[in-house]
Amino acid sequence: MEKLAINGGYPVRSGKIYYGRQWIDEEDIQAVSEVLRSSFITCGPKVDEMERTLETYTGAKYAVAVSNGTAALHCACMAAGIGAGDEVITTPLTFAASANCILYCGAVPVFADINPETYNIDPESIRAHITEKTKAVIAVDFSGQAVQHEEIRAICDEFHLVFIEDAAHAIATKYKGRQVGSLADLTTFSFHPVKTITGGEGGAVLTSQEKLYRKLALARTHGITHEASMMENPVKEGPWHYEQIALGYNYRITDFQAALIVSQMKKLDGFAARRKEIVKRYDTAFSELSELILQKEIPESDTCRHLYIIRLRLDRLSCSRREFFDAMGEENVQCQVHYIPVYWFPYYQRLGYKKGLCPNAEKVYEGIMSIPIYPAMTDQDVADVIHAVRKVTENYKRPLSSL
Ligand SMILES: *Cc1c(COP(=O)(O)O)cnc(C)c1O
């Protein structure tokens, strides 16, 4: 057996590899410089182009570009009319922003449990948490896999809830052949550098409903409109006239970020294809390791995987998740854990959420870690990661006779 680097052996590779990283090429740099040399660096034509590009790609009628994925979620909640006294159901196995946006609106996040095999929100648990105060569902396409749209849509229709999809992980994913972005009432994307495509920062909300679109546009820019049809006193005092008709924020994105996102969109299908290739290799290699559990895919989801999650069967290993994680790091494969259940954070604990609320999510959390996946990985990088996972697993596996 190969000696682990953490025990003084040689690491599987000499340079560190991280769980995710952006891909920026000369074309991207060119696109950004062009904007910087132009007259408009914000509120200009590139933001429009970014929106039209997202509409064409997803099939949604309207895209509203914003400054980041969290702003996108906040705008979506505002457009959905979420306010004080409302409850919104979401998943605990997500980045805090998926729940924080509910708090921004003065509403109460209610955590439904996940399916222990797919790690996505369980529609039956959504149903079990509905009360008279429930206003919306924020479902997260965890790791890029589409949520169970049909089931969630049926529940939202039955109880008149707004279906918001946090698709920060899932821009290139399809559900039953339909592109994510065209399915829920409101879909949000993030363009943070660890996500599938990036603008440095950036986000967008997609919808096909005009009423929601108008509210999104107001939420993004202070609640101000320049359109006479939306004004309360459209008699213009002069050409400078505009009106603030709601309370909004400054969630605008710059034109140079939009240019980067447009440029990245051209590469998106290529990125997705490479991610799928890597997933295939990992799946094949790791299905032979009975100490690991792989994420289950629902057949409806044609997934562009943002995160590749391995789940340790701790009963078959002589190490803790922490020891496995550290051993991988010493092999120069830097993993990450997505995510600490949101309501475990001190802020949520102070709000009164109790540990034990979502047993599936907590159980899954104990054993998971995200290994590197991003399109710029070389075949050698992929082979190194597989080597490291095998090596660490072999070193810590309990002999079958001891089980
Ligand atoms: C990254 C992320 C967000 C937030 O996006 P930002 O652009 O970083 O604000 C929201 N939800 C999920 C699931 C994410 O992964």
mmCIF file with all atom_site columns, C-alpha atoms in Angstrom, residues 260-387:
data_model
loop_
_atom_site.group_PDB
_atom_site.id
_atom_site.type_symbol
_atom_site.label_atom_id
_atom_site.label_alt_id
_atom_site.label_comp_id
_atom_site.label_asym_id
_atom_site.label_entity_id
_atom_site.label_seq_id
_atom_site.pdbx_PDB_ins_code
_atom_site.Cartn_x
_atom_site.Cartn_y
_atom_site.Cartn_z
_atom_site.occupancy
_atom_site.B_iso_or_equiv
_atom_site.pdbx_formal_charge
_atom_site.auth_seq_id
_atom_site.auth_comp_id
_atom_site.auth_asym_id
_atom_site.auth_atom_id
_atom_site.pdbx_PDB_model_num
ATOM 1   C CA . LEU A 1 260 ? -17.077 39.011 -19.315 1.00 0.00 ? 260 LEU A CA 1
ATOM 2   C CA . ILE A 1 261 ? -20.285 37.052 -18.726 1.00 0.00 ? 261 ILE A CA 1
ATOM 3   C CA . VAL A 1 262 ? -21.335 37.347 -22.395 1.00 0.00 ? 262 VAL A CA 1
ATOM 4   C CA . SER A 1 263 ? -17.882 36.141 -23.428 1.00 0.00 ? 263 SER A CA 1
ATOM 5   C CA . GLN A 1 264 ? -18.077 33.236 -20.954 1.00 0.00 ? 264 GLN A CA 1
ATOM 6   C CA . MET A 1 265 ? -21.551 32.283 -22.231 1.00 0.00 ? 265 MET A CA 1
ATOM 7   C CA . LYS A 1 266 ? -19.940 31.452 -25.584 1.00 0.00 ? 266 LYS A CA 1
ATOM 8   C CA . LYS A 1 267 ? -17.866 28.813 -23.820 1.00 0.00 ? 267 LYS A CA 1
ATOM 9   C CA . LEU A 1 268 ? -20.607 27.505 -21.560 1.00 0.00 ? 268 LEU A CA 1
ATOM 10  C CA . ASP A 1 269 ? -21.568 24.431 -23.566 1.00 0.00 ? 269 ASP A CA 1
ATOM 11  C CA . GLY A 1 270 ? -17.897 23.507 -23.888 1.00 0.00 ? 270 GLY A CA 1
ATOM 12  C CA . PHE A 1 271 ? -17.442 23.932 -20.138 1.00 0.00 ? 271 PHE A CA 1
ATOM 13  C CA . ALA A 1 272 ? -20.498 21.760 -19.504 1.00 0.00 ? 272 ALA A CA 1
ATOM 14  C CA . ALA A 1 273 ? -19.204 19.027 -21.816 1.00 0.00 ? 273 ALA A CA 1
ATOM 15  C CA . ARG A 1 274 ? -15.853 18.942 -20.002 1.00 0.00 ? 274 ARG A CA 1
ATOM 16  C CA . ARG A 1 275 ? -17.550 18.841 -16.604 1.00 0.00 ? 275 ARG A CA 1
ATOM 17  C CA . LYS A 1 276 ? -19.658 15.890 -17.772 1.00 0.00 ? 276 LYS A CA 1
ATOM 18  C CA . GLU A 1 277 ? -16.546 14.061 -18.958 1.00 0.00 ? 277 GLU A CA 1
ATOM 19  C CA . ILE A 1 278 ? -14.891 14.510 -15.573 1.00 0.00 ? 278 ILE A CA 1
ATOM 20  C CA . VAL A 1 279 ? -18.033 13.326 -13.775 1.00 0.00 ? 279 VAL A CA 1
ATOM 21  C CA . LYS A 1 280 ? -18.057 10.191 -15.934 1.00 0.00 ? 280 LYS A CA 1
ATOM 22  C CA . ARG A 1 281 ? -14.458 9.379  -15.048 1.00 0.00 ? 281 ARG A CA 1
ATOM 23  C CA . TYR A 1 282 ? -15.033 9.961  -11.364 1.00 0.00 ? 282 TYR A CA 1
ATOM 24  C CA . ASP A 1 283 ? -18.234 7.908  -11.357 1.00 0.00 ? 283 ASP A CA 1
ATOM 25  C CA . THR A 1 284 ? -16.500 4.987  -13.060 1.00 0.00 ? 284 THR A CA 1
ATOM 26  C CA . ALA A 1 285 ? -13.492 5.080  -10.737 1.00 0.00 ? 285 ALA A CA 1
ATOM 27  C CA . PHE A 1 286 ? -15.372 5.576  -7.478  1.00 0.00 ? 286 PHE A CA 1
ATOM 28  C CA . SER A 1 287 ? -18.208 3.124  -8.090  1.00 0.00 ? 287 SER A CA 1
ATOM 29  C CA . GLU A 1 288 ? -15.596 0.446  -7.313  1.00 0.00 ? 288 GLU A CA 1
ATOM 30  C CA . LEU A 1 289 ? -14.974 1.832  -3.831  1.00 0.00 ? 289 LEU A CA 1
ATOM 31  C CA . SER A 1 290 ? -17.592 0.453  -1.456  1.00 0.00 ? 290 SER A CA 1
ATOM 32  C CA . GLU A 1 291 ? -16.443 2.923  1.218   1.00 0.00 ? 291 GLU A CA 1
ATOM 33  C CA . LEU A 1 292 ? -17.898 5.812  -0.798  1.00 0.00 ? 292 LEU A CA 1
ATOM 34  C CA . ILE A 1 293 ? -21.472 6.729  -1.672  1.00 0.00 ? 293 ILE A CA 1
ATOM 35  C CA . LEU A 1 294 ? -22.020 8.633  -4.902  1.00 0.00 ? 294 LEU A CA 1
ATOM 36  C CA . GLN A 1 295 ? -24.742 11.217 -5.405  1.00 0.00 ? 295 GLN A CA 1
ATOM 37  C CA . LYS A 1 296 ? -27.832 9.768  -7.052  1.00 0.00 ? 296 LYS A CA 1
ATOM 38  C CA . GLU A 1 297 ? -29.028 11.372 -10.291 1.00 0.00 ? 297 GLU A CA 1
ATOM 39  C CA . ILE A 1 298 ? -32.688 11.600 -11.150 1.00 0.00 ? 298 ILE A CA 1
ATOM 40  C CA . PRO A 1 299 ? -33.264 10.573 -14.786 1.00 0.00 ? 299 PRO A CA 1
ATOM 41  C CA . GLU A 1 300 ? -35.107 13.858 -15.516 1.00 0.00 ? 300 GLU A CA 1
ATOM 42  C CA . SER A 1 301 ? -31.983 15.919 -14.847 1.00 0.00 ? 301 SER A CA 1
ATOM 43  C CA . ASP A 1 302 ? -29.375 16.330 -17.567 1.00 0.00 ? 302 ASP A CA 1
ATOM 44  C CA . THR A 1 303 ? -26.853 17.744 -15.136 1.00 0.00 ? 303 THR A CA 1
ATOM 45  C CA . CYS A 1 304 ? -23.950 20.094 -15.651 1.00 0.00 ? 304 CYS A CA 1
ATOM 46  C CA . ARG A 1 305 ? -22.303 19.273 -12.331 1.00 0.00 ? 305 ARG A CA 1
ATOM 47  C CA . HIS A 1 306 ? -20.930 22.277 -10.462 1.00 0.00 ? 306 HIS A CA 1
ATOM 48  C CA . LEU A 1 307 ? -19.706 20.229 -7.490  1.00 0.00 ? 307 LEU A CA 1
ATOM 49  C CA . TYR A 1 308 ? -18.613 16.607 -7.357  1.00 0.00 ? 308 TYR A CA 1
ATOM 50  C CA . ILE A 1 309 ? -19.527 15.243 -3.944  1.00 0.00 ? 309 ILE A CA 1
ATOM 51  C CA . ILE A 1 310 ? -18.160 12.090 -2.392  1.00 0.00 ? 310 ILE A CA 1
ATOM 52  C CA . ARG A 1 311 ? -19.869 10.802 0.726   1.00 0.00 ? 311 ARG A CA 1
ATOM 53  C CA . LEU A 1 312 ? -17.824 8.684  3.094   1.00 0.00 ? 312 LEU A CA 1
ATOM 54  C CA . ARG A 1 313 ? -19.298 5.539  4.590   1.00 0.00 ? 313 ARG A CA 1
ATOM 55  C CA . LEU A 1 314 ? -17.752 6.246  7.941   1.00 0.00 ? 314 LEU A CA 1
ATOM 56  C CA . ASP A 1 315 ? -18.769 2.795  9.236   1.00 0.00 ? 315 ASP A CA 1
ATOM 57  C CA . ARG A 1 316 ? -16.439 1.249  6.637   1.00 0.00 ? 316 ARG A CA 1
ATOM 58  C CA . LEU A 1 317 ? -13.522 3.577  7.308   1.00 0.00 ? 317 LEU A CA 1
ATOM 59  C CA . SER A 1 318 ? -11.219 3.827  10.301  1.00 0.00 ? 318 SER A CA 1
ATOM 60  C CA . CYS A 1 319 ? -10.911 7.612  9.957   1.00 0.00 ? 319 CYS A CA 1
ATOM 61  C CA . SER A 1 320 ? -13.161 10.597 10.527  1.00 0.00 ? 320 SER A CA 1
ATOM 62  C CA . ARG A 1 321 ? -14.280 12.901 7.714   1.00 0.00 ? 321 ARG A CA 1
ATOM 63  C CA . ARG A 1 322 ? -11.772 15.438 9.048   1.00 0.00 ? 322 ARG A CA 1
ATOM 64  C CA . GLU A 1 323 ? -8.905  12.923 8.821   1.00 0.00 ? 323 GLU A CA 1
ATOM 65  C CA . PHE A 1 324 ? -9.900  11.942 5.267   1.00 0.00 ? 324 PHE A CA 1
ATOM 66  C CA . PHE A 1 325 ? -10.142 15.633 4.291   1.00 0.00 ? 325 PHE A CA 1
ATOM 67  C CA . ASP A 1 326 ? -6.734  16.439 5.805   1.00 0.00 ? 326 ASP A CA 1
ATOM 68  C CA . ALA A 1 327 ? -5.131  13.386 4.178   1.00 0.00 ? 327 ALA A CA 1
ATOM 69  C CA . MET A 1 328 ? -6.469  14.535 0.769   1.00 0.00 ? 328 MET A CA 1
ATOM 70  C CA . GLY A 1 329 ? -5.027  18.000 1.407   1.00 0.00 ? 329 GLY A CA 1
ATOM 71  C CA . GLU A 1 330 ? -1.588  16.513 2.149   1.00 0.00 ? 330 GLU A CA 1
ATOM 72  C CA . GLU A 1 331 ? -1.811  14.656 -1.185  1.00 0.00 ? 331 GLU A CA 1
ATOM 73  C CA . ASN A 1 332 ? -2.204  18.192 -2.610  1.00 0.00 ? 332 ASN A CA 1
ATOM 74  C CA . VAL A 1 333 ? -5.868  17.724 -3.481  1.00 0.00 ? 333 VAL A CA 1
ATOM 75  C CA . GLN A 1 334 ? -7.659  20.492 -1.602  1.00 0.00 ? 334 GLN A CA 1
ATOM 76  C CA . CYS A 1 335 ? -11.268 19.513 -0.972  1.00 0.00 ? 335 CYS A CA 1
ATOM 77  C CA . GLN A 1 336 ? -14.106 21.571 0.511   1.00 0.00 ? 336 GLN A CA 1
ATOM 78  C CA . VAL A 1 337 ? -17.371 20.766 2.282   1.00 0.00 ? 337 VAL A CA 1
ATOM 79  C CA . HIS A 1 338 ? -20.677 22.001 0.806   1.00 0.00 ? 338 HIS A CA 1
ATOM 80  C CA . TYR A 1 339 ? -22.464 22.846 3.052   1.00 0.00 ? 339 TYR A CA 1
ATOM 81  C CA . ILE A 1 340 ? -22.775 23.244 6.808   1.00 0.00 ? 340 ILE A CA 1
ATOM 82  C CA . PRO A 1 341 ? -26.572 23.109 7.345   1.00 0.00 ? 341 PRO A CA 1
ATOM 83  C CA . VAL A 1 342 ? -27.644 26.756 7.302   1.00 0.00 ? 342 VAL A CA 1
ATOM 84  C CA . TYR A 1 343 ? -29.599 26.672 10.561  1.00 0.00 ? 343 TYR A CA 1
ATOM 85  C CA . TRP A 1 344 ? -26.541 25.383 12.460  1.00 0.00 ? 344 TRP A CA 1
ATOM 86  C CA . PHE A 1 345 ? -24.895 28.801 12.179  1.00 0.00 ? 345 PHE A CA 1
ATOM 87  C CA . PRO A 1 346 ? -24.883 30.877 15.382  1.00 0.00 ? 346 PRO A CA 1
ATOM 88  C CA . TYR A 1 347 ? -27.027 33.575 13.792  1.00 0.00 ? 347 TYR A CA 1
ATOM 89  C CA . TYR A 1 348 ? -29.777 31.064 12.984  1.00 0.00 ? 348 TYR A CA 1
ATOM 90  C CA . GLN A 1 349 ? -29.388 29.353 16.345  1.00 0.00 ? 349 GLN A CA 1
ATOM 91  C CA . ARG A 1 350 ? -30.023 32.717 18.005  1.00 0.00 ? 350 ARG A CA 1
ATOM 92  C CA . LEU A 1 351 ? -33.194 33.012 15.932  1.00 0.00 ? 351 LEU A CA 1
ATOM 93  C CA . GLY A 1 352 ? -34.343 29.790 17.605  1.00 0.00 ? 352 GLY A CA 1
ATOM 94  C CA . TYR A 1 353 ? -33.656 27.068 15.017  1.00 0.00 ? 353 TYR A CA 1
ATOM 95  C CA . LYS A 1 354 ? -32.714 23.793 16.696  1.00 0.00 ? 354 LYS A CA 1
ATOM 96  C CA . LYS A 1 355 ? -30.183 21.202 15.620  1.00 0.00 ? 355 LYS A CA 1
ATOM 97  C CA . GLY A 1 356 ? -31.940 18.011 14.562  1.00 0.00 ? 356 GLY A CA 1
ATOM 98  C CA . LEU A 1 357 ? -34.505 19.900 12.456  1.00 0.00 ? 357 LEU A CA 1
ATOM 99  C CA . CYS A 1 358 ? -33.578 18.128 9.203   1.00 0.00 ? 358 CYS A CA 1
ATOM 100 C CA . PRO A 1 359 ? -32.099 14.718 10.049  1.00 0.00 ? 359 PRO A CA 1
ATOM 101 C CA . ASN A 1 360 ? -31.321 13.709 6.453   1.00 0.00 ? 360 ASN A CA 1
ATOM 102 C CA . ALA A 1 361 ? -29.395 16.899 5.757   1.00 0.00 ? 361 ALA A CA 1
ATOM 103 C CA . GLU A 1 362 ? -27.453 16.600 9.011   1.00 0.00 ? 362 GLU A CA 1
ATOM 104 C CA . LYS A 1 363 ? -26.631 12.927 8.385   1.00 0.00 ? 363 LYS A CA 1
ATOM 105 C CA . VAL A 1 364 ? -25.499 13.601 4.818   1.00 0.00 ? 364 VAL A CA 1
ATOM 106 C CA . TYR A 1 365 ? -23.444 16.598 5.943   1.00 0.00 ? 365 TYR A CA 1
ATOM 107 C CA . GLU A 1 366 ? -21.399 14.388 8.308   1.00 0.00 ? 366 GLU A CA 1
ATOM 108 C CA . GLY A 1 367 ? -19.875 12.380 5.468   1.00 0.00 ? 367 GLY A CA 1
ATOM 109 C CA . ILE A 1 368 ? -19.635 14.644 2.416   1.00 0.00 ? 368 ILE A CA 1
ATOM 110 C CA . MET A 1 369 ? -16.817 16.499 0.744   1.00 0.00 ? 369 MET A CA 1
ATOM 111 C CA . SER A 1 370 ? -16.398 18.173 -2.623  1.00 0.00 ? 370 SER A CA 1
ATOM 112 C CA . ILE A 1 371 ? -13.429 17.116 -4.735  1.00 0.00 ? 371 ILE A CA 1
ATOM 113 C CA . PRO A 1 372 ? -11.977 19.233 -7.564  1.00 0.00 ? 372 PRO A CA 1
ATOM 114 C CA . ILE A 1 373 ? -14.053 19.701 -10.701 1.00 0.00 ? 373 ILE A CA 1
ATOM 115 C CA . TYR A 1 374 ? -13.658 22.515 -13.215 1.00 0.00 ? 374 TYR A CA 1
ATOM 116 C CA . PRO A 1 375 ? -13.250 22.597 -16.994 1.00 0.00 ? 375 PRO A CA 1
ATOM 117 C CA . ALA A 1 376 ? -9.598  23.677 -16.997 1.00 0.00 ? 376 ALA A CA 1
ATOM 118 C CA . MET A 1 377 ? -8.566  20.448 -15.207 1.00 0.00 ? 377 MET A CA 1
ATOM 119 C CA . THR A 1 378 ? -6.254  18.383 -17.387 1.00 0.00 ? 378 THR A CA 1
ATOM 120 C CA . ASP A 1 379 ? -6.644  14.626 -17.755 1.00 0.00 ? 379 ASP A CA 1
ATOM 121 C CA . GLN A 1 380 ? -3.606  14.334 -15.490 1.00 0.00 ? 380 GLN A CA 1
ATOM 122 C CA . ASP A 1 381 ? -5.328  16.481 -12.844 1.00 0.00 ? 381 ASP A CA 1
ATOM 123 C CA . VAL A 1 382 ? -8.375  14.211 -13.014 1.00 0.00 ? 382 VAL A CA 1
ATOM 124 C CA . ALA A 1 383 ? -6.166  11.120 -12.754 1.00 0.00 ? 383 ALA A CA 1
ATOM 125 C CA . ASP A 1 384 ? -4.368  12.639 -9.743  1.00 0.00 ? 384 ASP A CA 1
ATOM 126 C CA . VAL A 1 385 ? -7.627  13.288 -7.927  1.00 0.00 ? 385 VAL A CA 1
ATOM 127 C CA . ILE A 1 386 ? -8.789  9.718  -8.583  1.00 0.00 ? 386 ILE A CA 1
ATOM 128 C CA . HIS A 1 387 ? -5.419  8.437  -7.412  1.00 0.00 ? 387 HIS A CA 1
#
